Tab-separated table of N, CA and C in Angstrom:
chain	number	residue	atom	x	y	z
A	1	MET	N	-6.801	-75.005	-37.033
A	1	MET	CA	-7.746	-74.167	-37.849
A	1	MET	C	-8.758	-73.495	-36.809
A	2	THR	N	-8.888	-72.206	-36.987
A	2	THR	CA	-9.884	-71.492	-36.168
A	2	THR	C	-11.300	-71.829	-37.146
A	3	ALA	N	-12.260	-71.273	-36.150
A	3	ALA	CA	-13.637	-71.118	-36.622
A	3	ALA	C	-13.823	-70.127	-38.048
A	4	ARG	N	-12.704	-69.381	-37.648
A	4	ARG	CA	-12.999	-68.305	-38.717
A	4	ARG	C	-12.263	-68.601	-39.942
A	5	ALA	N	-11.058	-69.335	-39.849
A	5	ALA	CA	-10.400	-69.802	-41.139
A	5	ALA	C	-11.318	-70.856	-41.925
A	6	THR	N	-12.108	-71.579	-41.231
A	6	THR	CA	-12.967	-72.593	-41.731
A	6	THR	C	-14.252	-72.068	-42.175
A	7	GLY	N	-14.507	-70.645	-41.992
A	7	GLY	CA	-15.704	-70.133	-42.332
A	7	GLY	C	-16.801	-70.517	-41.428
A	8	ARG	N	-16.724	-71.487	-40.584
A	8	ARG	CA	-17.958	-72.073	-39.901
A	8	ARG	C	-17.951	-71.145	-38.604
A	9	PRO	N	-19.339	-70.599	-37.979
A	9	PRO	CA	-19.246	-69.967	-37.161
A	9	PRO	C	-18.583	-70.356	-35.578
A	10	PRO	N	-18.317	-69.536	-34.592
A	10	PRO	CA	-17.549	-70.329	-33.404
A	10	PRO	C	-18.558	-71.185	-32.888
A	11	ARG	N	-17.849	-72.054	-32.145
A	11	ARG	CA	-18.611	-73.032	-31.261
A	11	ARG	C	-19.270	-72.622	-29.997
A	12	LEU	N	-20.553	-72.909	-29.829
A	12	LEU	CA	-21.193	-72.451	-28.628
A	12	LEU	C	-21.170	-73.453	-27.419
A	13	PRO	N	-21.083	-72.984	-26.441
A	13	PRO	CA	-21.174	-74.043	-25.240
A	13	PRO	C	-22.618	-74.442	-25.283
A	14	PRO	N	-22.709	-75.672	-24.594
A	14	PRO	CA	-24.356	-76.185	-24.432
A	14	PRO	C	-25.003	-74.903	-23.654
A	15	PHE	N	-26.159	-75.000	-24.097
A	15	PHE	CA	-27.263	-73.708	-23.455
A	15	PHE	C	-27.323	-74.012	-21.896
A	16	GLU	N	-27.388	-75.267	-21.322
A	16	GLU	CA	-27.503	-75.630	-20.110
A	16	GLU	C	-26.348	-74.908	-19.166
A	17	GLN	N	-24.950	-74.987	-19.861
A	17	GLN	CA	-23.823	-74.037	-19.103
A	17	GLN	C	-24.071	-72.670	-19.110
A	18	VAL	N	-24.649	-72.283	-20.312
A	18	VAL	CA	-24.871	-70.648	-20.247
A	18	VAL	C	-25.816	-70.435	-19.052
A	19	VAL	N	-27.024	-71.162	-18.958
A	19	VAL	CA	-27.882	-71.017	-18.201
A	19	VAL	C	-27.121	-70.943	-16.357
A	20	GLU	N	-26.458	-72.104	-16.279
A	20	GLU	CA	-26.098	-72.277	-15.013
A	20	GLU	C	-24.857	-71.023	-14.840
A	21	ARG	N	-24.439	-70.435	-15.807
A	21	ARG	CA	-23.315	-69.473	-15.169
A	21	ARG	C	-24.116	-68.174	-15.336
A	22	HIS	N	-25.083	-67.764	-16.079
A	22	HIS	CA	-25.472	-66.540	-16.101
A	22	HIS	C	-26.877	-66.417	-15.580
A	23	GLY	N	-27.546	-67.548	-15.197
A	23	GLY	CA	-28.979	-67.551	-14.664
A	23	GLY	C	-29.206	-66.888	-13.315
A	24	PRO	N	-28.516	-66.894	-12.384
A	24	PRO	CA	-28.489	-66.359	-11.163
A	24	PRO	C	-28.698	-64.895	-11.303
A	25	ALA	N	-27.794	-64.257	-12.240
A	25	ALA	CA	-27.542	-62.736	-12.285
A	25	ALA	C	-28.905	-62.279	-13.237
A	26	LEU	N	-29.186	-63.244	-14.064
A	26	LEU	CA	-30.382	-62.816	-14.948
A	26	LEU	C	-31.729	-62.710	-14.157
A	27	LEU	N	-31.742	-63.863	-13.129
A	27	LEU	CA	-32.918	-63.660	-12.266
A	27	LEU	C	-33.159	-62.433	-11.550
A	28	ARG	N	-32.016	-61.984	-10.860
A	28	ARG	CA	-31.961	-60.830	-10.129
A	28	ARG	C	-32.114	-59.671	-10.812
A	29	PHE	N	-32.037	-59.630	-12.098
A	29	PHE	CA	-32.134	-58.518	-13.110
A	29	PHE	C	-33.699	-58.634	-13.364
A	30	CYS	N	-34.411	-59.545	-13.411
A	30	CYS	CA	-35.785	-59.850	-13.688
A	30	CYS	C	-36.263	-59.189	-12.768
A	31	ALA	N	-35.796	-59.682	-11.318
A	31	ALA	CA	-36.681	-59.264	-10.355
A	31	ALA	C	-36.539	-57.597	-10.006
A	32	ALA	N	-35.553	-57.119	-10.526
A	32	ALA	CA	-35.146	-55.499	-10.384
A	32	ALA	C	-36.309	-54.873	-11.074
A	33	GLN	N	-36.324	-55.626	-12.324
A	33	GLN	CA	-37.305	-54.889	-13.496
A	33	GLN	C	-38.787	-54.935	-13.295
A	34	VAL	N	-39.241	-56.326	-12.987
A	34	VAL	CA	-40.667	-56.509	-12.778
A	34	VAL	C	-41.063	-56.555	-11.421
A	35	GLY	N	-40.252	-56.783	-10.374
A	35	GLY	CA	-40.471	-56.974	-9.130
A	35	GLY	C	-40.494	-58.721	-8.823
A	36	PRO	N	-40.380	-58.965	-7.457
A	36	PRO	CA	-40.267	-60.398	-7.148
A	36	PRO	C	-41.217	-61.316	-7.547
A	37	GLU	N	-42.387	-60.735	-7.514
A	37	GLU	CA	-43.665	-61.461	-7.959
A	37	GLU	C	-43.519	-62.032	-9.187
A	38	ARG	N	-43.146	-61.168	-9.946
A	38	ARG	CA	-43.273	-61.757	-11.568
A	38	ARG	C	-41.827	-61.853	-12.109
A	39	ALA	N	-40.799	-62.043	-11.470
A	39	ALA	CA	-39.306	-62.270	-11.724
A	39	ALA	C	-39.318	-63.439	-12.548
A	40	GLU	N	-39.792	-64.543	-11.934
A	40	GLU	CA	-39.587	-65.729	-12.298
A	40	GLU	C	-40.391	-66.187	-13.787
A	41	ASP	N	-41.216	-65.345	-13.950
A	41	ASP	CA	-42.278	-65.670	-15.306
A	41	ASP	C	-41.371	-64.759	-16.354
A	42	CYS	N	-40.902	-63.713	-15.821
A	42	CYS	CA	-40.034	-62.861	-16.900
A	42	CYS	C	-38.644	-63.617	-17.312
A	43	PHE	N	-38.440	-64.305	-16.275
A	43	PHE	CA	-36.917	-65.224	-16.570
A	43	PHE	C	-37.234	-66.088	-17.425
A	44	GLN	N	-38.268	-66.844	-16.979
A	44	GLN	CA	-38.601	-68.057	-18.021
A	44	GLN	C	-38.733	-67.651	-19.379
A	45	ASP	N	-39.621	-66.714	-19.555
A	45	ASP	CA	-39.929	-66.040	-20.876
A	45	ASP	C	-38.602	-65.741	-21.673
A	46	ALA	N	-37.648	-65.055	-20.952
A	46	ALA	CA	-36.296	-64.585	-21.614
A	46	ALA	C	-35.358	-66.064	-22.006
A	47	MET	N	-35.466	-66.995	-20.971
A	47	MET	CA	-34.699	-68.216	-21.334
A	47	MET	C	-35.269	-69.048	-22.439
A	48	LEU	N	-36.626	-68.925	-22.635
A	48	LEU	CA	-37.207	-69.812	-23.811
A	48	LEU	C	-36.808	-68.954	-25.040
A	49	ALA	N	-37.023	-67.707	-24.981
A	49	ALA	CA	-36.649	-66.801	-26.384
A	49	ALA	C	-35.128	-67.024	-26.551
A	50	ALA	N	-34.238	-67.198	-25.499
A	50	ALA	CA	-32.779	-67.447	-25.843
A	50	ALA	C	-32.428	-68.713	-26.223
A	51	LEU	N	-33.232	-69.667	-25.690
A	51	LEU	CA	-33.005	-71.222	-26.087
A	51	LEU	C	-33.366	-71.170	-27.809
A	52	ARG	N	-34.639	-70.376	-28.159
A	52	ARG	CA	-34.979	-70.401	-29.366
A	52	ARG	C	-34.164	-69.805	-30.336
A	53	ALA	N	-33.142	-68.868	-30.111
A	53	ALA	CA	-32.337	-68.215	-30.723
A	53	ALA	C	-30.987	-68.502	-30.569
A	54	TYR	N	-30.626	-69.509	-29.791
A	54	TYR	CA	-29.417	-69.545	-29.438
A	54	TYR	C	-28.433	-70.119	-30.560
A	55	GLY	N	-29.058	-71.020	-31.326
A	55	GLY	CA	-27.983	-71.407	-32.284
A	55	GLY	C	-27.742	-70.310	-33.355
A	56	GLU	N	-28.457	-69.233	-33.488
A	56	GLU	CA	-27.956	-68.220	-34.242
A	56	GLU	C	-27.217	-67.301	-33.769
A	57	LEU	N	-26.595	-67.291	-32.493
A	57	LEU	CA	-25.823	-66.320	-31.684
A	57	LEU	C	-24.451	-66.397	-32.594
A	58	ARG	N	-23.811	-65.269	-33.050
A	58	ARG	CA	-22.740	-65.206	-33.828
A	58	ARG	C	-21.215	-65.341	-32.914
A	59	ASP	N	-21.441	-64.572	-31.734
A	59	ASP	CA	-20.273	-64.400	-30.844
A	59	ASP	C	-20.440	-65.030	-29.382
A	60	PRO	N	-19.699	-66.275	-29.176
A	60	PRO	CA	-19.974	-66.802	-27.908
A	60	PRO	C	-19.278	-65.770	-26.747
A	61	GLY	N	-18.562	-64.884	-27.042
A	61	GLY	CA	-17.912	-64.106	-26.089
A	61	GLY	C	-19.221	-62.966	-25.557
A	62	SER	N	-20.217	-62.832	-26.405
A	62	SER	CA	-21.287	-61.577	-26.018
A	62	SER	C	-22.323	-62.209	-25.454
A	63	VAL	N	-22.332	-63.622	-25.027
A	63	VAL	CA	-23.426	-64.360	-24.696
A	63	VAL	C	-24.307	-63.775	-23.716
A	64	ARG	N	-23.381	-62.954	-22.499
A	64	ARG	CA	-23.902	-62.503	-21.404
A	64	ARG	C	-24.792	-61.193	-21.749
A	65	ALA	N	-24.106	-60.377	-22.475
A	65	ALA	CA	-24.878	-59.057	-22.844
A	65	ALA	C	-26.231	-59.481	-23.662
A	66	TRP	N	-26.035	-60.516	-24.631
A	66	TRP	CA	-27.240	-60.951	-25.284
A	66	TRP	C	-28.278	-61.477	-24.441
A	67	LEU	N	-28.028	-62.218	-23.664
A	67	LEU	CA	-29.161	-62.732	-22.697
A	67	LEU	C	-29.809	-61.725	-21.909
A	68	PHE	N	-28.850	-60.593	-21.225
A	68	PHE	CA	-29.480	-59.618	-20.758
A	68	PHE	C	-30.392	-58.611	-21.665
A	69	ALA	N	-29.913	-58.402	-22.938
A	69	ALA	CA	-30.698	-57.966	-23.739
A	69	ALA	C	-32.017	-58.534	-24.017
A	70	ILE	N	-32.072	-59.718	-23.969
A	70	ILE	CA	-33.408	-60.489	-24.209
A	70	ILE	C	-34.080	-60.165	-22.876
A	71	ALA	N	-33.403	-60.373	-21.800
A	71	ALA	CA	-34.336	-60.067	-20.415
A	71	ALA	C	-34.996	-58.979	-20.319
A	72	ALA	N	-34.260	-57.828	-20.687
A	72	ALA	CA	-34.734	-56.644	-20.572
A	72	ALA	C	-35.952	-56.254	-21.702
A	73	ARG	N	-35.708	-56.907	-22.940
A	73	ARG	CA	-36.878	-56.913	-23.833
A	73	ARG	C	-38.456	-57.694	-22.938
A	74	LYS	N	-37.840	-58.775	-22.527
A	74	LYS	CA	-39.189	-59.310	-21.683
A	74	LYS	C	-39.533	-58.582	-20.444
A	75	ALA	N	-38.937	-57.817	-19.742
A	75	ALA	CA	-39.242	-56.859	-18.652
A	75	ALA	C	-40.024	-56.056	-19.372
A	76	ILE	N	-39.790	-55.416	-20.469
A	76	ILE	CA	-40.746	-54.520	-20.999
A	76	ILE	C	-41.884	-54.928	-21.523
A	77	ASP	N	-41.892	-56.034	-22.035
A	77	ASP	CA	-43.167	-56.816	-22.315
A	77	ASP	C	-44.040	-57.051	-21.163
A	78	ALA	N	-43.533	-57.496	-19.970
A	78	ALA	CA	-44.061	-57.640	-18.950
A	78	ALA	C	-44.771	-56.195	-18.404
A	79	HIS	N	-43.907	-55.439	-18.461
A	79	HIS	CA	-44.684	-54.064	-17.944
A	79	HIS	C	-45.993	-53.723	-18.920
A	80	ARG	N	-45.753	-54.032	-20.201
A	80	ARG	CA	-46.996	-53.385	-20.989
A	80	ARG	C	-48.013	-54.342	-20.845
A	81	GLU	N	-47.796	-55.735	-20.587
A	81	GLU	CA	-48.985	-56.532	-20.334
A	81	GLU	C	-49.614	-56.017	-19.063
A	82	ARG	N	-49.050	-55.826	-18.313
A	82	ARG	CA	-49.425	-55.379	-16.910
A	82	ARG	C	-50.363	-54.124	-16.828
A	83	ALA	N	-50.012	-53.318	-17.687
A	83	ALA	CA	-50.359	-51.767	-18.141
A	83	ALA	C	-51.733	-52.027	-18.900
A	84	ARG	N	-51.907	-52.884	-19.694
A	84	ARG	CA	-53.182	-53.484	-20.362
A	84	ARG	C	-54.199	-54.032	-19.629
A	85	GLY	N	-53.905	-54.757	-18.637
A	85	GLY	CA	-54.616	-55.456	-17.981
A	85	GLY	C	-55.398	-54.616	-16.447
A	86	ALA	N	-56.471	-54.968	-16.064
A	86	ALA	CA	-56.962	-54.127	-14.651
A	86	ALA	C	-56.377	-54.927	-13.606
A	87	GLU	N	-56.243	-54.242	-12.367
A	87	GLU	CA	-55.691	-54.903	-11.306
A	87	GLU	C	-56.967	-54.709	-10.392
A	88	PRO	N	-57.434	-56.127	-9.899
A	88	PRO	CA	-58.556	-55.731	-8.984
A	88	PRO	C	-58.342	-55.413	-7.821
A	89	THR	N	-59.212	-54.856	-7.070
A	89	THR	CA	-58.851	-54.527	-5.412
A	89	THR	C	-59.976	-55.124	-4.528
A	90	GLU	N	-59.417	-54.911	-3.609
A	90	GLU	CA	-60.660	-55.794	-2.603
A	90	GLU	C	-61.386	-54.640	-1.983
A	91	ASP	N	-60.893	-53.236	-1.626
A	91	ASP	CA	-61.649	-52.425	-1.241
A	91	ASP	C	-61.317	-50.997	-1.696
A	92	VAL	N	-61.761	-50.369	-2.545
A	92	VAL	CA	-61.213	-49.155	-3.020
A	92	VAL	C	-60.780	-48.107	-1.937
A	93	GLU	N	-61.609	-47.853	-0.961
A	93	GLU	CA	-61.160	-47.083	0.046
A	93	GLU	C	-60.048	-47.324	0.794
A	94	GLN	N	-59.862	-48.520	0.993
A	94	GLN	CA	-58.673	-48.862	1.881
A	94	GLN	C	-57.428	-48.694	1.027
A	95	VAL	N	-57.388	-48.903	-0.337
A	95	VAL	CA	-56.366	-48.475	-1.032
A	95	VAL	C	-56.124	-46.883	-1.228
A	96	ALA	N	-57.067	-46.256	-1.302
A	96	ALA	CA	-57.129	-44.785	-1.141
A	96	ALA	C	-56.431	-44.339	0.088
A	97	ILE	N	-56.449	-44.882	1.440
A	97	ILE	CA	-55.944	-44.231	2.692
A	97	ILE	C	-54.843	-45.170	3.247
A	98	ALA	N	-54.274	-45.924	2.494
A	98	ALA	CA	-53.132	-46.712	2.919
A	98	ALA	C	-51.841	-45.708	3.121
A	99	ALA	N	-51.583	-46.236	4.263
A	99	ALA	CA	-50.144	-45.536	4.874
A	99	ALA	C	-49.078	-45.720	3.749
A	100	PRO	N	-48.181	-44.401	3.818
A	100	PRO	CA	-47.010	-44.870	3.072
A	100	PRO	C	-45.977	-45.731	3.774
A	101	GLU	N	-45.209	-46.412	2.801
A	101	GLU	CA	-44.211	-47.353	3.381
A	101	GLU	C	-43.040	-46.902	4.128
A	102	ALA	N	-42.650	-47.519	5.148
A	102	ALA	CA	-41.475	-46.897	6.030
A	102	ALA	C	-40.252	-47.129	5.044
A	103	PRO	N	-39.343	-46.224	5.215
A	103	PRO	CA	-38.115	-46.509	4.771
A	103	PRO	C	-37.734	-48.306	4.804
A	104	SER	N	-37.263	-48.887	3.822
A	104	SER	CA	-36.745	-50.281	3.899
A	104	SER	C	-36.243	-50.418	2.740
A	105	ASP	N	-35.705	-51.852	2.562
A	105	ASP	CA	-35.384	-52.304	1.137
A	105	ASP	C	-36.547	-52.150	0.225
A	106	GLY	N	-37.666	-52.466	0.556
A	106	GLY	CA	-39.020	-52.416	-0.228
A	106	GLY	C	-39.007	-51.015	-0.628
A	107	ALA	N	-38.938	-50.032	0.223
A	107	ALA	CA	-39.116	-48.587	-0.244
A	107	ALA	C	-37.740	-48.325	-1.293
A	108	LEU	N	-36.726	-48.736	-1.102
A	108	LEU	CA	-35.337	-48.557	-1.922
A	108	LEU	C	-35.740	-49.007	-3.302
A	109	TRP	N	-36.391	-50.213	-3.492
A	109	TRP	CA	-36.821	-50.841	-4.562
A	109	TRP	C	-37.944	-50.095	-5.260
A	110	ALA	N	-38.660	-49.550	-4.382
A	110	ALA	CA	-39.750	-48.712	-5.004
A	110	ALA	C	-39.275	-47.676	-5.753
A	111	HIS	N	-38.348	-47.107	-5.063
A	111	HIS	CA	-37.505	-45.921	-5.887
A	111	HIS	C	-37.067	-46.498	-7.219
A	112	VAL	N	-36.054	-47.576	-7.129
A	112	VAL	CA	-35.563	-48.019	-8.324
A	112	VAL	C	-36.586	-48.342	-9.324
A	113	ARG	N	-37.567	-48.747	-9.031
A	113	ARG	CA	-38.546	-49.046	-10.093
A	113	ARG	C	-39.354	-47.706	-10.396
A	114	GLY	N	-39.060	-46.711	-9.653
A	114	GLY	CA	-39.605	-45.441	-9.994
A	114	GLY	C	-38.744	-44.810	-10.941
A	115	LEU	N	-37.196	-45.264	-11.377
A	115	LEU	CA	-36.407	-44.364	-12.172
A	115	LEU	C	-37.040	-44.533	-13.617
A	116	PRO	N	-36.466	-43.400	-14.440
A	116	PRO	CA	-36.863	-43.830	-15.970
A	116	PRO	C	-36.313	-45.092	-16.513
A	117	ASP	N	-36.958	-45.660	-17.486
A	117	ASP	CA	-36.572	-46.934	-17.889
A	117	ASP	C	-35.187	-47.324	-18.191
A	118	LYS	N	-34.482	-46.325	-19.169
A	118	LYS	CA	-33.204	-46.580	-19.323
A	118	LYS	C	-32.209	-46.646	-18.068
A	119	GLN	N	-32.451	-45.526	-17.170
A	119	GLN	CA	-31.613	-45.470	-16.013
A	119	GLN	C	-31.935	-46.696	-15.054
A	120	ARG	N	-32.987	-47.436	-14.983
A	120	ARG	CA	-33.455	-48.518	-14.188
A	120	ARG	C	-32.912	-49.733	-14.866
A	121	ARG	N	-32.983	-49.716	-16.204
A	121	ARG	CA	-32.092	-51.040	-16.848
A	121	ARG	C	-30.853	-51.081	-16.719
A	122	ALA	N	-30.253	-49.813	-16.969
A	122	ALA	CA	-28.810	-49.552	-16.680
A	122	ALA	C	-28.014	-50.067	-15.376
A	123	LEU	N	-28.904	-49.677	-14.193
A	123	LEU	CA	-28.533	-49.705	-13.023
A	123	LEU	C	-28.573	-51.222	-12.613
A	124	SER	N	-29.566	-51.934	-12.942
A	124	SER	CA	-29.990	-53.341	-12.829
A	124	SER	C	-28.863	-54.154	-13.472
A	125	LEU	N	-28.646	-53.801	-14.838
A	125	LEU	CA	-27.558	-54.617	-15.416
A	125	LEU	C	-26.179	-54.455	-14.908
A	126	ARG	N	-25.902	-53.147	-14.055
A	126	ARG	CA	-24.648	-52.972	-13.596
A	126	ARG	C	-24.305	-53.578	-12.256
A	127	TYR	N	-25.478	-53.585	-11.626
A	127	TYR	CA	-25.213	-53.914	-10.115
A	127	TYR	C	-25.693	-55.526	-9.832
A	128	LEU	N	-26.658	-55.751	-10.624
A	128	LEU	CA	-27.498	-57.062	-10.427
A	128	LEU	C	-26.993	-57.885	-11.768
A	129	GLY	N	-26.572	-57.533	-12.755
A	129	GLY	CA	-26.202	-58.416	-13.546
A	129	GLY	C	-24.534	-58.148	-13.778
A	130	ASP	N	-24.110	-57.515	-13.234
A	130	ASP	CA	-22.455	-57.426	-13.194
A	130	ASP	C	-22.020	-57.358	-14.330
A	131	LEU	N	-22.497	-56.419	-15.367
A	131	LEU	CA	-22.068	-56.102	-16.523
A	131	LEU	C	-21.206	-55.179	-16.726
A	132	THR	N	-20.289	-55.034	-17.585
A	132	THR	CA	-19.471	-53.625	-17.707
A	132	THR	C	-20.332	-52.677	-18.425
A	133	HIS	N	-19.778	-51.409	-18.597
A	133	HIS	CA	-20.613	-50.449	-19.117
A	133	HIS	C	-20.628	-50.852	-20.641
A	134	ARG	N	-19.622	-51.286	-21.150
A	134	ARG	CA	-19.631	-51.898	-22.702
A	134	ARG	C	-20.592	-52.834	-22.862
A	135	GLU	N	-20.734	-53.861	-22.022
A	135	GLU	CA	-21.663	-54.840	-21.877
A	135	GLU	C	-23.038	-54.216	-21.821
A	136	ILE	N	-23.365	-53.329	-20.988
A	136	ILE	CA	-24.696	-52.730	-20.884
A	136	ILE	C	-25.100	-51.940	-22.061
A	137	GLY	N	-23.983	-51.031	-22.745
A	137	GLY	CA	-24.173	-50.714	-24.042
A	137	GLY	C	-24.776	-51.720	-24.938
A	138	ASP	N	-24.092	-52.789	-25.115
A	138	ASP	CA	-24.489	-53.899	-26.257
A	138	ASP	C	-25.965	-54.193	-25.650
A	139	ALA	N	-26.215	-54.596	-24.416
A	139	ALA	CA	-27.463	-55.230	-24.012
A	139	ALA	C	-28.590	-53.933	-24.396
A	140	MET	N	-28.454	-52.821	-24.258
A	140	MET	CA	-29.408	-51.752	-24.423
A	140	MET	C	-29.379	-51.126	-25.687
A	141	GLY	N	-28.548	-51.439	-26.576
A	141	GLY	CA	-28.373	-50.996	-28.020
A	141	GLY	C	-28.076	-49.631	-27.931
A	142	THR	N	-27.235	-49.220	-27.010
A	142	THR	CA	-26.569	-47.864	-26.909
A	142	THR	C	-25.008	-47.842	-26.916
A	143	SER	N	-24.575	-46.630	-26.907
A	143	SER	CA	-23.128	-46.634	-26.511
A	143	SER	C	-22.496	-46.990	-25.530
A	144	GLU	N	-21.385	-47.054	-25.065
A	144	GLU	CA	-20.607	-47.527	-23.668
A	144	GLU	C	-20.701	-46.160	-22.873
A	145	ALA	N	-20.551	-44.956	-23.425
A	145	ALA	CA	-20.703	-43.802	-22.652
A	145	ALA	C	-22.257	-43.532	-22.508
A	146	ALA	N	-23.184	-43.978	-23.018
A	146	ALA	CA	-24.487	-43.617	-22.633
A	146	ALA	C	-24.904	-44.604	-21.712
A	147	ALA	N	-24.255	-45.834	-21.479
A	147	ALA	CA	-24.559	-46.680	-20.612
A	147	ALA	C	-24.027	-46.048	-19.311
A	148	ARG	N	-22.684	-45.700	-19.479
A	148	ARG	CA	-22.200	-45.092	-18.183
A	148	ARG	C	-23.051	-44.116	-17.681
A	149	ARG	N	-23.442	-43.346	-18.616
A	149	ARG	CA	-24.251	-41.890	-17.852
A	149	ARG	C	-25.480	-42.315	-17.589
A	150	ASN	N	-26.369	-43.478	-17.940
A	150	ASN	CA	-27.319	-43.678	-17.500
A	150	ASN	C	-27.179	-44.369	-15.842
A	151	VAL	N	-26.251	-45.127	-15.731
A	151	VAL	CA	-25.740	-45.571	-14.255
A	151	VAL	C	-25.546	-44.325	-13.647
A	152	PHE	N	-24.790	-43.626	-14.000
A	152	PHE	CA	-24.516	-42.294	-12.997
A	152	PHE	C	-25.684	-41.660	-12.859
A	153	GLU	N	-26.599	-41.040	-13.543
A	153	GLU	CA	-27.742	-40.454	-13.453
A	153	GLU	C	-28.901	-41.369	-12.470
A	154	ALA	N	-28.805	-42.426	-12.643
A	154	ALA	CA	-29.563	-43.422	-11.930
A	154	ALA	C	-29.191	-43.352	-10.381
A	155	LEU	N	-27.831	-43.502	-10.121
A	155	LEU	CA	-27.178	-43.344	-8.923
A	155	LEU	C	-27.566	-41.900	-8.380
A	156	ALA	N	-27.265	-41.158	-9.037
A	156	ALA	CA	-27.595	-39.592	-8.479
A	156	ALA	C	-28.826	-39.484	-7.950
A	157	ARG	N	-29.676	-40.018	-8.864
A	157	ARG	CA	-31.216	-39.592	-8.460
A	157	ARG	C	-31.499	-40.352	-7.095
A	158	LEU	N	-31.005	-41.555	-6.798
A	158	LEU	CA	-31.221	-42.299	-5.857
A	158	LEU	C	-30.880	-41.660	-4.663
A	159	ARG	N	-29.569	-41.198	-4.824
A	159	ARG	CA	-28.701	-40.569	-3.847
A	159	ARG	C	-29.712	-39.170	-3.331
A	160	ARG	N	-30.289	-38.565	-4.257
A	160	ARG	CA	-30.901	-37.467	-4.055
A	160	ARG	C	-32.364	-37.867	-3.075
A	161	GLU	N	-33.003	-38.914	-3.503
A	161	GLU	CA	-34.264	-39.186	-3.142
A	161	GLU	C	-34.212	-40.232	-2.010
A	162	VAL	N	-33.145	-40.899	-1.726
A	162	VAL	CA	-33.413	-41.778	-0.820
A	162	VAL	C	-32.011	-41.850	0.343
A	163	GLY	N	-31.069	-41.160	-0.371
A	163	GLY	CA	-29.782	-41.075	0.463
A	163	GLY	C	-28.868	-42.095	0.216
A	164	VAL	N	-28.896	-42.959	-0.965
A	164	VAL	CA	-28.325	-44.162	-1.058
A	164	VAL	C	-26.641	-43.932	-1.612
A	165	GLY	N	-25.971	-44.685	-0.993
A	165	GLY	CA	-24.524	-44.719	-1.645
A	165	GLY	C	-23.835	-43.547	-1.246
């Protein structure tokens, strides 16, 4: 008998297996969303939230998109938290006259972080999370077509600004 025939929810794998399977991609996604210096905190917040809600997950087949949706919300929370707090600086004059960054991976990631929120999340989910457009739509609460469009627009903007891809 299947879980559906018995009326019981489908059986979920142990949470540790879920973390082992999806954790590395989720950490890369968090790094793309909040930067490498705050990625682990965002990842841990997402994993704690996922662990608390794991028993209520209805579809084990959607666990990947579900995890990325939680991580995306935690990244938004991290951005909000950072925006509320003051950032101390050593010397205001030094900050004002700092030279622009030379083109590098750091500059590329700065451009990625400068994308509109939906485009940045969709692009990160696609290339760092390796999610399909359908899974991206599920994670972001949009349609598959909207997810595809957000990825396309993000790539087009990066190509214009940086000459990527």
